[in-house]
XYZ file of N, CA and C in Angstrom:
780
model
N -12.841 -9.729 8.517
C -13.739 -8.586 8.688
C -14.477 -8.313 7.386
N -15.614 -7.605 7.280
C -16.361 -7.182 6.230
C -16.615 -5.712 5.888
N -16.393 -5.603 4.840
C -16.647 -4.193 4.210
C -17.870 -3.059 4.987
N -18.112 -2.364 5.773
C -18.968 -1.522 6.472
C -19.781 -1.350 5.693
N -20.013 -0.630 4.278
C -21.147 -0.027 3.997
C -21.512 -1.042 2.807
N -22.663 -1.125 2.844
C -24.106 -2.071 2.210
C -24.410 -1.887 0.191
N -24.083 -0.179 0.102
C -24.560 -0.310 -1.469
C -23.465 0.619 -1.824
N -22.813 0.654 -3.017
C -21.597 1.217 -3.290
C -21.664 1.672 -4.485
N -21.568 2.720 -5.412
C -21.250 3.641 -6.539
C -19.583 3.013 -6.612
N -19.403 2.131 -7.433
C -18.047 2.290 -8.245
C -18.145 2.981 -9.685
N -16.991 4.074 -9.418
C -17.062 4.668 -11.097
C -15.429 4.281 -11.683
N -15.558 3.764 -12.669
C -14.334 3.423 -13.241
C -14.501 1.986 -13.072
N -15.104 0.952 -13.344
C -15.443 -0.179 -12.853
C -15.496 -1.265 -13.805
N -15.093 -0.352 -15.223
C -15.244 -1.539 -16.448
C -13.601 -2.198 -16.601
N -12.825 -2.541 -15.740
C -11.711 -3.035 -16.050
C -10.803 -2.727 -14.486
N -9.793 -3.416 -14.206
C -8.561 -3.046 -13.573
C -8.920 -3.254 -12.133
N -8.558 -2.286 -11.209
C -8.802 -1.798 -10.168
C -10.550 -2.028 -10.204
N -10.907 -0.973 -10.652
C -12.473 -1.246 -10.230
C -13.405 -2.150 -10.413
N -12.871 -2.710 -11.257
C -13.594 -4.402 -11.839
C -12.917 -5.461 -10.632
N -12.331 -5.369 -10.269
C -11.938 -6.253 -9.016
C -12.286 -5.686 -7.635
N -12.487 -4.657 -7.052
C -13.009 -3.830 -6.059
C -14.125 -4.498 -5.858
N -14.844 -4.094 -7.199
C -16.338 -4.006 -7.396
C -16.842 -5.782 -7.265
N -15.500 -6.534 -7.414
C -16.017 -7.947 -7.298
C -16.493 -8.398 -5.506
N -14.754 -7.721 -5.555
C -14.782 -8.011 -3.825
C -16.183 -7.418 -2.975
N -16.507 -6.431 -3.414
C -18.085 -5.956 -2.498
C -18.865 -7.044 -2.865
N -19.207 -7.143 -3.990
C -20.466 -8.606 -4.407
C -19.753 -9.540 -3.365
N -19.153 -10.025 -3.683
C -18.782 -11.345 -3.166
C -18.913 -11.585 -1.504
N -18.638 -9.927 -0.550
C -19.081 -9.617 0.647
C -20.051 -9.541 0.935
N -21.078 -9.645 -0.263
C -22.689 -9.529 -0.492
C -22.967 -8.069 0.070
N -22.572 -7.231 -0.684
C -22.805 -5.991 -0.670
C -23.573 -5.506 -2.774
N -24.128 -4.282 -2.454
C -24.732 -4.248 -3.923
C -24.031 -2.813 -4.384
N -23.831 -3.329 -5.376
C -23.085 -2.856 -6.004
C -23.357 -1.734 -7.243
N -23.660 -0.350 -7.626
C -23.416 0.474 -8.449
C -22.298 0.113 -9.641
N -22.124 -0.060 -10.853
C -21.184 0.562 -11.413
C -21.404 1.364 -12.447
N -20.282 1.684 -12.503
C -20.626 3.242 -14.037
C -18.793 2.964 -14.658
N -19.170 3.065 -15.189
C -18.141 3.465 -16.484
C -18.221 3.519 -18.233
N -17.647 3.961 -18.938
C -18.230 4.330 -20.487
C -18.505 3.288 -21.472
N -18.070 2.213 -20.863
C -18.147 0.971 -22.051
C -19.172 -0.261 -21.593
N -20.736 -0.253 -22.345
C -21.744 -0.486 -22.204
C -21.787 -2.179 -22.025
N -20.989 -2.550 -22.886
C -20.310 -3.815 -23.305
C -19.610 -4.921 -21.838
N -18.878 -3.763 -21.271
C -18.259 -4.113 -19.579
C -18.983 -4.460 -18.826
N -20.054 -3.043 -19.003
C -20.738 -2.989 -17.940
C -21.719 -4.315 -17.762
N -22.658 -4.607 -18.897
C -23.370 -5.572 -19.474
C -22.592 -7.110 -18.977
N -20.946 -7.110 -19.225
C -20.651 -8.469 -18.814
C -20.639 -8.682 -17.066
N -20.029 -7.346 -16.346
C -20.258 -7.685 -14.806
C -21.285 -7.957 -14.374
N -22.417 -7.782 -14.823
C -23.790 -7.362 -14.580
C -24.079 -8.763 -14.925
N -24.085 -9.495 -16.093
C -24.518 -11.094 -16.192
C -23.604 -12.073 -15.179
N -22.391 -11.559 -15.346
C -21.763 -12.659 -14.306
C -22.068 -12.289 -12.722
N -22.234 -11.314 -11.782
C -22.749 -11.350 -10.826
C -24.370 -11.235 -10.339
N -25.242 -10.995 -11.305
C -26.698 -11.094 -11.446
C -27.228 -9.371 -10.998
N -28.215 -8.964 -11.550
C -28.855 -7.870 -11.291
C -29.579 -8.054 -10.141
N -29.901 -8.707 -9.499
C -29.542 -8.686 -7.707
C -28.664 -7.853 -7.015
N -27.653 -7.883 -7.675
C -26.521 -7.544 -6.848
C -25.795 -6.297 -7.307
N -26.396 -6.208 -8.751
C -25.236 -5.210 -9.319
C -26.499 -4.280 -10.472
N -26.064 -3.106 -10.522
C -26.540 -2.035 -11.210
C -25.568 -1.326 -12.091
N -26.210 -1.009 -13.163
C -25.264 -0.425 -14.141
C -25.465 0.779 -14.784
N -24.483 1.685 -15.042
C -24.948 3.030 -15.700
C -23.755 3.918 -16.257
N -24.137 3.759 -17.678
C -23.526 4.245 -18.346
C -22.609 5.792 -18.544
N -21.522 6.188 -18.261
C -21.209 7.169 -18.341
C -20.129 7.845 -17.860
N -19.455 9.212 -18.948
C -18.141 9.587 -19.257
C -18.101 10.660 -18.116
N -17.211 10.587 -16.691
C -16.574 11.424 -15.911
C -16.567 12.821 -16.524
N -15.641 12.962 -17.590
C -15.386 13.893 -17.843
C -16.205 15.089 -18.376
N -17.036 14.884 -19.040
C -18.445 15.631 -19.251
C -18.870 15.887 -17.742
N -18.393 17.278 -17.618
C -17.956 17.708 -16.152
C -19.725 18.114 -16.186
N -20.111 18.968 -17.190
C -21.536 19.811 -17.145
C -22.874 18.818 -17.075
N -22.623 17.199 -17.072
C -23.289 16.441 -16.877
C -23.480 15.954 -15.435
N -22.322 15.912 -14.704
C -22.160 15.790 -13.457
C -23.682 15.867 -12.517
N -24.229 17.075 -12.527
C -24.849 17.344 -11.683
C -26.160 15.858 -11.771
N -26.500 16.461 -12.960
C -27.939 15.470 -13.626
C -27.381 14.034 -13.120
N -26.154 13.642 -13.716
C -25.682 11.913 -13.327
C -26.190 11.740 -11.985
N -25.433 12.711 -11.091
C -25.493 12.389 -9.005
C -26.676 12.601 -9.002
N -28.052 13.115 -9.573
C -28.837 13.517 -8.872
C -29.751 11.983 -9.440
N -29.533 11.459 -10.773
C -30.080 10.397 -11.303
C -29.596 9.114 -10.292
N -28.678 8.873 -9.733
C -28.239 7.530 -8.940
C -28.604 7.742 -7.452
N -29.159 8.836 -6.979
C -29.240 9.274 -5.689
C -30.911 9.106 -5.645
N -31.554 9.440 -6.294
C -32.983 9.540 -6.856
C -33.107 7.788 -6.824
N -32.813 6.872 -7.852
C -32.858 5.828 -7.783
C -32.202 4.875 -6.563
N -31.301 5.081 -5.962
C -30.286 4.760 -5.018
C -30.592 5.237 -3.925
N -31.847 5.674 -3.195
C -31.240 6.489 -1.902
C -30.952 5.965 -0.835
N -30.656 4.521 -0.691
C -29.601 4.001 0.033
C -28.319 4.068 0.104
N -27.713 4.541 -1.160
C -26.484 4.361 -1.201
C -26.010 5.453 -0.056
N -24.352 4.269 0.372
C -23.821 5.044 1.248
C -22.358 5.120 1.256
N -22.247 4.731 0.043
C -20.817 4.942 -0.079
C -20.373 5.244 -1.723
N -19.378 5.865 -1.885
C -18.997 6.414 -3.243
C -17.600 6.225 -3.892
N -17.211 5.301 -4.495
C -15.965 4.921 -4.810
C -15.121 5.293 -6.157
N -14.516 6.423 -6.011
C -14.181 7.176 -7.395
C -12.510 6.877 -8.123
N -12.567 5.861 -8.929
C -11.217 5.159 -9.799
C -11.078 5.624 -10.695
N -11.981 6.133 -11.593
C -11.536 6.009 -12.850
C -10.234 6.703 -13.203
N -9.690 6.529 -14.182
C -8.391 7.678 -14.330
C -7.958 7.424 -15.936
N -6.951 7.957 -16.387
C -6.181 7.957 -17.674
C -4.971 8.381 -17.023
N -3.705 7.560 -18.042
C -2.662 8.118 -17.667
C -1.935 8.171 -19.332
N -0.936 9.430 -19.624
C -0.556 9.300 -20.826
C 0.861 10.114 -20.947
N 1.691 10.064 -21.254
C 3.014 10.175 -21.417
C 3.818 11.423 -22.266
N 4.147 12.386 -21.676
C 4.748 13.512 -22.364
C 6.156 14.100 -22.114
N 6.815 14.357 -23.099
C 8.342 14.566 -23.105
C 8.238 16.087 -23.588
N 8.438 17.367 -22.131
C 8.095 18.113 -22.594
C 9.880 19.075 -22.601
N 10.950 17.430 -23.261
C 12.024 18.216 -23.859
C 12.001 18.410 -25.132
N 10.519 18.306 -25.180
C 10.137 18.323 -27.064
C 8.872 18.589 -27.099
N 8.823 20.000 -27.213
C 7.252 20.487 -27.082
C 6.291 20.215 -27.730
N 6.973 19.861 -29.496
C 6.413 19.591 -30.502
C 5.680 18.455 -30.318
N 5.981 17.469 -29.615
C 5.166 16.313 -29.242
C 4.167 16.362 -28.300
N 4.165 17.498 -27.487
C 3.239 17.851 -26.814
C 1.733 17.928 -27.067
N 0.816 17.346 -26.896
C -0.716 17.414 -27.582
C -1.623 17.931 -26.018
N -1.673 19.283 -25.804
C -2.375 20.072 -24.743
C -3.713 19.757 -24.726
N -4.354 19.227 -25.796
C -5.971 18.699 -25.710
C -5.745 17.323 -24.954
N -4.877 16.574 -24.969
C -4.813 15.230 -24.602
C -4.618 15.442 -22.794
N -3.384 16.608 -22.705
C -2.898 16.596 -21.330
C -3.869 17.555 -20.939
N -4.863 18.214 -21.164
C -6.011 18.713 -20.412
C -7.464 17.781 -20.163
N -7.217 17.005 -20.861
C -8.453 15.597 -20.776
C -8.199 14.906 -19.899
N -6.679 14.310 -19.391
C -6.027 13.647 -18.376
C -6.479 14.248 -16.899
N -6.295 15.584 -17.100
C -6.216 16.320 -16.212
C -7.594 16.423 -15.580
N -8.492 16.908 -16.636
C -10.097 16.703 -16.200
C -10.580 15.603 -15.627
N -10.054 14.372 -16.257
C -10.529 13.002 -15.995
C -9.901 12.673 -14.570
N -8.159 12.893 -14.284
C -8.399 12.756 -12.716
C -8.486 13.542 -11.556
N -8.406 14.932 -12.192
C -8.621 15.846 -10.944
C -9.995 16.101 -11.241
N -10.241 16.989 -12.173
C -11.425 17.946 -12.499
C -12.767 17.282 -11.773
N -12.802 16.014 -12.015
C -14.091 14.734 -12.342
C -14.146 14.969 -10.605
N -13.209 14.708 -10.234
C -13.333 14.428 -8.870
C -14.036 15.041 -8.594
N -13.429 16.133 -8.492
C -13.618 17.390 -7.439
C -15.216 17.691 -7.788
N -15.829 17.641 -8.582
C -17.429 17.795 -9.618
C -18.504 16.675 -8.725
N -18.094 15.219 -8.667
C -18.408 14.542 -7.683
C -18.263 14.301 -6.889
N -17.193 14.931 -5.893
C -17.250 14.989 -4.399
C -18.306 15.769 -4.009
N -18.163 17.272 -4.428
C -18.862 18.264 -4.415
C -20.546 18.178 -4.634
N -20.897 17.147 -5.864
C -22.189 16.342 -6.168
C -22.730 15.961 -5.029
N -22.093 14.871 -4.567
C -22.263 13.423 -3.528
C -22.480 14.191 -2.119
N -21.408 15.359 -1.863
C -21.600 15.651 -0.534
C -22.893 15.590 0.023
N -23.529 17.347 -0.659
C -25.109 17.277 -0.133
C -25.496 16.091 0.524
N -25.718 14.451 -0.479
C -26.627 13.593 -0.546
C -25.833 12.421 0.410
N -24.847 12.904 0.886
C -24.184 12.040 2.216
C -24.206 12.246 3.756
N -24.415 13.856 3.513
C -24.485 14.578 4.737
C -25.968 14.491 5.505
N -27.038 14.364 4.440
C -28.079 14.204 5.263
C -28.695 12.694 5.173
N -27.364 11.849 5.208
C -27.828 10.464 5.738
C -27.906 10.074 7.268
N -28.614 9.202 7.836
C -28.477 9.341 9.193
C -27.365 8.104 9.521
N -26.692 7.945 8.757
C -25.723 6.467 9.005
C -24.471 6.907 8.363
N -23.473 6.530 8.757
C -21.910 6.326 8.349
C -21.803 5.779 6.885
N -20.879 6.907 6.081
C -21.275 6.869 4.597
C -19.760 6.914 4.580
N -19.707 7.201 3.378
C -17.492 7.109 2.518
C -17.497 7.472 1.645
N -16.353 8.188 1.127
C -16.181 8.549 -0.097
C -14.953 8.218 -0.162
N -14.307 6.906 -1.141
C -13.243 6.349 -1.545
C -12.587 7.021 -2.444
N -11.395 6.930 -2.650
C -10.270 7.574 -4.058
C -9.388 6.661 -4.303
N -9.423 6.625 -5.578
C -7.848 5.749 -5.634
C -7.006 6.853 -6.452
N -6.285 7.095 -5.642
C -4.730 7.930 -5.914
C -4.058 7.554 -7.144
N -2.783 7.590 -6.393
C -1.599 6.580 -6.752
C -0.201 7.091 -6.139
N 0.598 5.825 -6.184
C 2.190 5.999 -5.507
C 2.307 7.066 -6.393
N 2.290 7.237 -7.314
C 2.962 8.490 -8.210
C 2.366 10.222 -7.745
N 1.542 10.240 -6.793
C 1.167 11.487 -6.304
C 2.162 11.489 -5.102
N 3.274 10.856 -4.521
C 4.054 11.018 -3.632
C 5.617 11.073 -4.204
N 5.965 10.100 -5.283
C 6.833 9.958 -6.188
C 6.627 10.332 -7.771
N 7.070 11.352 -8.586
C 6.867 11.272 -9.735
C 7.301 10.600 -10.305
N 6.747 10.282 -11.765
C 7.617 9.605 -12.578
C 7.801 10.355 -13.829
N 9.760 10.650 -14.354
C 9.241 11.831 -15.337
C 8.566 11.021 -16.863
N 7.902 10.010 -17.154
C 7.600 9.946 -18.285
C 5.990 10.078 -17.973
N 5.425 10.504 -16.869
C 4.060 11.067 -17.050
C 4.179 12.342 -16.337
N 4.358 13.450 -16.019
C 4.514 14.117 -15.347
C 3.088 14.888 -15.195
N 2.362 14.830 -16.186
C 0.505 15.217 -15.849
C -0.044 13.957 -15.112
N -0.386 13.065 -15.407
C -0.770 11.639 -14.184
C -0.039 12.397 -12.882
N 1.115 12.321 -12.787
C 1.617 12.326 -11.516
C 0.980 13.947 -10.736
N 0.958 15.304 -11.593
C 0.243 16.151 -10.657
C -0.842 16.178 -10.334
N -1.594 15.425 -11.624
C -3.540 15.195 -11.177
C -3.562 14.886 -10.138
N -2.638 13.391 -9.676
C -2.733 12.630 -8.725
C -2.519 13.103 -7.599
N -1.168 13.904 -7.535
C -0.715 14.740 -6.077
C -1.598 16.161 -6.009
N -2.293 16.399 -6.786
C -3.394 17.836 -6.798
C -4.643 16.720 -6.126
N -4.893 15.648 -6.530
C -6.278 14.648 -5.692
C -5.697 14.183 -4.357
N -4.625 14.377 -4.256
C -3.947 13.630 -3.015
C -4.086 14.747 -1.869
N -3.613 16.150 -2.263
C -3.661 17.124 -1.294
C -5.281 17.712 -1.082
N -5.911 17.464 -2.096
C -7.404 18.008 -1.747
C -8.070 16.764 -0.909
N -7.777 15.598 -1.057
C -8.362 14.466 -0.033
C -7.868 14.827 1.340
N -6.411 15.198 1.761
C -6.360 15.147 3.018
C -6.973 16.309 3.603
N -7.204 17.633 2.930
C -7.968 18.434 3.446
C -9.584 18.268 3.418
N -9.927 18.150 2.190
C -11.452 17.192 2.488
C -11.628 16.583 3.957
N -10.654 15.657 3.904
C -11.351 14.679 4.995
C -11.169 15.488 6.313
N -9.926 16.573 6.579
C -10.426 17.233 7.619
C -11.263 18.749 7.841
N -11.869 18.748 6.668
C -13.433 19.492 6.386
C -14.661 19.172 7.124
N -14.635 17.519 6.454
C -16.002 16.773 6.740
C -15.760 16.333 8.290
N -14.644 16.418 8.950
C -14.811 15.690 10.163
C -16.090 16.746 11.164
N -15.982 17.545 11.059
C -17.028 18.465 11.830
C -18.358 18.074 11.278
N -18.745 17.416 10.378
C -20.049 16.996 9.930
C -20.790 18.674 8.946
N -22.061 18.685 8.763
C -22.984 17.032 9.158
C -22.534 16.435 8.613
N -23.613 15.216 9.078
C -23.322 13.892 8.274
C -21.934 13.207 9.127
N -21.889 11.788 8.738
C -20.367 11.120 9.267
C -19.855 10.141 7.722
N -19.228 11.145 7.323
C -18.334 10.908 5.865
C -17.126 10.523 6.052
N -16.599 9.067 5.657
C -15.214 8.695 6.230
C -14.558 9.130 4.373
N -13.292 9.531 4.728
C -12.973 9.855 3.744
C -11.318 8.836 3.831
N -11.624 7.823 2.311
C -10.903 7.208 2.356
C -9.587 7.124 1.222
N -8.306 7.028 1.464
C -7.806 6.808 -0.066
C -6.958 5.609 -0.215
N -7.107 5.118 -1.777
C -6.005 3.913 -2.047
C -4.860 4.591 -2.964
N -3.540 3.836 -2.598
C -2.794 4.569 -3.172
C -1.902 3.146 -4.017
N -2.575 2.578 -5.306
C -1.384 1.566 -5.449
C -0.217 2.515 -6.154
N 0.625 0.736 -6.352
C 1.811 1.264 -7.031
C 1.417 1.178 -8.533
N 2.124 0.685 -9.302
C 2.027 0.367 -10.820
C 1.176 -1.164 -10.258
N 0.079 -1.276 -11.145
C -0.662 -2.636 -10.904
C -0.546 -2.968 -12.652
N -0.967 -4.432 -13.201
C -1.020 -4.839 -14.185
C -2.547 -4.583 -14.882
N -2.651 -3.508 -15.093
C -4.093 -2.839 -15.803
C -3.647 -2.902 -17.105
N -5.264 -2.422 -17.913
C -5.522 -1.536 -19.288
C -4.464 -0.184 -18.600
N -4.428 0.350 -17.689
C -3.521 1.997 -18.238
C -2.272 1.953 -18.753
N -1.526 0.741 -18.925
C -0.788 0.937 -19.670
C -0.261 0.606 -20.902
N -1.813 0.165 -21.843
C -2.039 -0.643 -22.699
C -1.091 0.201 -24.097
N -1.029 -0.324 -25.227
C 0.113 0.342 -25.984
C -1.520 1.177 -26.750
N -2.784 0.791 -26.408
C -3.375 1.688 -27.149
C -3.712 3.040 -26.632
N -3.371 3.229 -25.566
C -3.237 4.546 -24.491
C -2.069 5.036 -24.646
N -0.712 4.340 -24.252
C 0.526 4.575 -24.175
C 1.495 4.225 -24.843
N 1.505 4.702 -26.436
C 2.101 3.707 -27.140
C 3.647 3.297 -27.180
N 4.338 4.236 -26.698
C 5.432 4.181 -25.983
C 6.079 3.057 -25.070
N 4.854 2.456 -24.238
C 5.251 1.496 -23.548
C 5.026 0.312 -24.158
N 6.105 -1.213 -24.345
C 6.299 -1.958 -24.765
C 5.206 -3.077 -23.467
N 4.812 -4.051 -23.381
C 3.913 -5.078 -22.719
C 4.086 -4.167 -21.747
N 2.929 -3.348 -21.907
C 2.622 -2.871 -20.722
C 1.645 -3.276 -19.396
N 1.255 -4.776 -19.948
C 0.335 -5.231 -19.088
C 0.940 -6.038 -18.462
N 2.329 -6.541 -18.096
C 3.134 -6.750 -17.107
C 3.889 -5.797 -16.207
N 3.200 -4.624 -16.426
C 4.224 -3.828 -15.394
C 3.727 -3.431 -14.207
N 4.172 -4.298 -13.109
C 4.363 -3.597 -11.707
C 3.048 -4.911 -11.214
N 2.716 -4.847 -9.865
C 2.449 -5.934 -9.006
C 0.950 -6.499 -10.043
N 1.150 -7.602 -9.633
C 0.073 -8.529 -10.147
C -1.761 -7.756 -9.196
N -2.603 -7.798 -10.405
C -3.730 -7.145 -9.790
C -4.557 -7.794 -9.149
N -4.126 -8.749 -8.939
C -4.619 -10.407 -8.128
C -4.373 -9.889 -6.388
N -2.744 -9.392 -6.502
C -2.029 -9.375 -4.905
C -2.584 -8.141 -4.839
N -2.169 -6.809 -5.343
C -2.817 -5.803 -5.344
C -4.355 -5.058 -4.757
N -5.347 -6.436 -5.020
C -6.706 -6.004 -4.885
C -6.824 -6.686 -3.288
N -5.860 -7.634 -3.100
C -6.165 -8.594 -1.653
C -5.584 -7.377 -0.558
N -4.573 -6.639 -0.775
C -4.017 -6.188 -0.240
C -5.139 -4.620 -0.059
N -5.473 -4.071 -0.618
C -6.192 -2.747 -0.999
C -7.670 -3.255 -0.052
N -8.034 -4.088 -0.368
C -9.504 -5.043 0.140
C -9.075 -5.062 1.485
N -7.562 -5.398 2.255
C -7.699 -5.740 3.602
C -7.734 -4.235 4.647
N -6.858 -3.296 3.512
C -6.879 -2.295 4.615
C -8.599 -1.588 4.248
N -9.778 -1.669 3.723
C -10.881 -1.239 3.025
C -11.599 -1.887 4.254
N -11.728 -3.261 4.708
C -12.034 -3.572 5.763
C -11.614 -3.888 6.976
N -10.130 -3.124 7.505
C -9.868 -2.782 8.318
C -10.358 -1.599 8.713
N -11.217 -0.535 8.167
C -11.712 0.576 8.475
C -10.477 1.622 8.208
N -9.355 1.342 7.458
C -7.775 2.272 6.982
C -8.469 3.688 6.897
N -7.850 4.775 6.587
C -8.109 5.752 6.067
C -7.424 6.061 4.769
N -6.196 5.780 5.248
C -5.194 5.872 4.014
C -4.370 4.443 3.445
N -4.419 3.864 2.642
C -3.845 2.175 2.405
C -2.968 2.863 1.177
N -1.785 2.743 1.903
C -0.540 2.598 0.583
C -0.536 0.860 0.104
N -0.115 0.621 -0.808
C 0.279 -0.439 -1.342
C 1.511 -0.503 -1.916
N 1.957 -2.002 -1.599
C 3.671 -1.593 -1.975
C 4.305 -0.868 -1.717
N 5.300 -0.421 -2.690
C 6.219 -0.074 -2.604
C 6.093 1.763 -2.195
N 4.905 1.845 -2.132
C 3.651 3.292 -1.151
C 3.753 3.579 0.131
N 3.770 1.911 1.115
C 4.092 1.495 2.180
C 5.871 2.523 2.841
N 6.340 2.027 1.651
C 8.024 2.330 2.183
C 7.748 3.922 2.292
N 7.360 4.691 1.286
C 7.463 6.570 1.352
C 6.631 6.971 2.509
N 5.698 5.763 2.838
C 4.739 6.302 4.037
C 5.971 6.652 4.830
N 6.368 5.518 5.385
C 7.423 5.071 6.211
C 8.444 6.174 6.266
N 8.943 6.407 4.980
C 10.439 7.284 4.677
C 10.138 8.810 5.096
N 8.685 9.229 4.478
C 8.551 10.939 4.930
C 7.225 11.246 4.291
N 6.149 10.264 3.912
C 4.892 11.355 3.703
C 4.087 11.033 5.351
N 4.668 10.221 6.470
C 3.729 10.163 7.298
C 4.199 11.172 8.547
N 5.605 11.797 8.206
C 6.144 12.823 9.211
C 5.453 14.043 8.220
N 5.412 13.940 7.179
C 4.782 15.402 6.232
C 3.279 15.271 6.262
N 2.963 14.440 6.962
C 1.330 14.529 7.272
C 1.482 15.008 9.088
N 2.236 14.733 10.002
C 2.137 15.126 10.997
C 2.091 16.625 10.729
N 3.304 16.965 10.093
C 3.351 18.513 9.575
C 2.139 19.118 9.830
N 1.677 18.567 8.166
C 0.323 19.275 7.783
C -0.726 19.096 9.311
N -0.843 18.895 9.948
C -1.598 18.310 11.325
C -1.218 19.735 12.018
N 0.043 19.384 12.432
C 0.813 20.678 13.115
C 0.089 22.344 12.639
N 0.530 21.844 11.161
C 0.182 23.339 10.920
C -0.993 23.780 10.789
N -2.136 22.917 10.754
C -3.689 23.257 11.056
C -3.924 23.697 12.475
N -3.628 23.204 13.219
C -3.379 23.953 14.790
C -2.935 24.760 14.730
N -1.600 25.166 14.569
C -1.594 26.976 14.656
C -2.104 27.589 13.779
N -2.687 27.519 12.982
C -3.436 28.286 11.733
C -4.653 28.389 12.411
N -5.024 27.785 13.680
C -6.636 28.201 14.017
C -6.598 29.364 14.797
C-alpha cells in the first residue's frame, strides 16, 4: 500500500525518526517539506533526494512567538500541502532526589519543545487544513514512555503523556469537521537515535545502541502509516496496548457518551 497524502511538512527531520520517515515519503514519490534547526542536515537531504522532491526550511520549534509567521510562510508557499508531521523532541534526564542538580531552564525547554511546540502548531495548521477540500493529517510521534514512565526522565515522559492525552481528544474534536483531518500518532519504543547521544544525555554511556534498531523501527511505523492506523504502537508499545491502554481508551470512549 502507499502513503495517502501527496506533500508532507516533516518537522524534526534533520536526523532519527524524521530523517527516515521523511525518506520513506520520497521514495513513495511523495514531496516532501522538511524543517528542522540544522541548515547543514537540511542541505544534505535535500542534495541526496533532489529539490524535486524535497523542500527545506530552516527552523527552531520552540520560539513558540514565531510559530504563527513560520505556518503562515509554508502554507503561503505550500498550499497543497496536506499533511503535517510533528517529531521533533528533546529528551534529558533529572534526579529530582537531588534538587541541586536540577537545571529548571533546561526542564522547561524540554517541556516547550515537546508539548508547548505542539500544541502552537496544531492550533497554526488547523485553520489551513480545515478549509481543504481533500483528506489531510496531522501526525505525532509520541512515545512508549507517555504510557510507561521511565524514572530517569520523568519530564520526557509527562510532555509525552500531556501530547498523548491532548491527541486523543484532538482527534475526537476534529471528527465533526470542517475539513476531514485524520489525526494520527506513532508511539516508538527506545529507537537507536541522536536523543540519546552523551552530548544531550551525558549520563548515558553508548547511547546510540539503545533499544530497537531504527532500520526495523521505521519499516514497522511506515506499515501501520500506510495501513491508514490511527494509533501505531511499536514494540514493546504493542504489549501495553494489549495489557490496558486499549481497555483505558474504551473508558475514555465510554465516558464521552455520558458526558454528552
Amino acid at each position: 500500500m502507499s502513503f495517502k497524502y501527496n506533500k508532507v511538512l516533516v518537522v524534526g527531520a534533520t536526523s532519527g525518526i524524521g530523517w527516515a520517515l521523511a525518506e520513506k515519503m520520497v521514495q513513495d514519490g511523495r514531496h516532501v517539506v522538511i524543517v528542522g534547526r540544522r541548515q547543514e542536515k537540511l542541505d544534505e537531504f535535500e542534495q541526496k533526494h533532489g529539490s524535486d522532491k524535497v523542500d527545506s526550511i530552516i527552523f527552531d520549534i520552540s520560539n513558540l512567538d514565531e510559530i504563527p509567521k513560520f505556518v503562515k510562510q509554508v502554507t503561503s508557499k505550500h498550499p497543497d500541502l496536506d499533511s503535517v508531521f510533528l517529531n521533533a523532541g528533546i529528551q534529558r534526564g533529572f534526579d529530582f532526589s537531588k534538587p541541586e542538580t536540577v537545571d529548571l531552564s533546561v526542564l522547561e525547554l524540554e517541556f516547550k519543545t515537546n508539548y508547548l511546540s505542539y500544541v502552537h502548531l496544531t492550533t497554526a495548521f488547523i485553520t489551513f487544513l480545515q478549509k481543504q477540500d481533500k483528506e489531510t493529517s496531522l501526525i505525532y510521534t509520541t512515545s512508549g514512555l507517555a504510557l510507561l514512565p521511565l524514572p530517569r526522565c520523568p519530564n520526557y515522559c509527562a510532555s509525552k503523556a500531556a501530547l498523548h492525552h491532548m491527541i486523543l481528544v484532538l482527534r475526537e474534536q476534529l471528527r465533526a469537521g470542517p475539513g476531514s483531518i485524520n489525526v494520527i500518532e506513532i508511539f516508538p519504543p527506545a529507537v537507536q537515535t541522536e536523543l540519546h547521544d552523551a552530548k544531550h544525555q551525558p549520563d548515558i554511556k553508548n547511547g546510540g545502541s539503545i533499544g530497537m534498531p531504527l532500520e526495523e523501527f521505521t519499516d514497522a511505523a511506515w506499515a501501520g502509516l500506510t495501513q491508514g492506523e490511527e494509533q501505531i504502537p511499536v514494540g514493546f508499545v504493542g504489549k501495553a496496548f494489549d495489557a490496558f491502554e486499549n481497555k483505558r481508551q474504551e473508558m475514555f470512549k465510554g465516558f464521552m457518551v455520558n458526558m454528552k
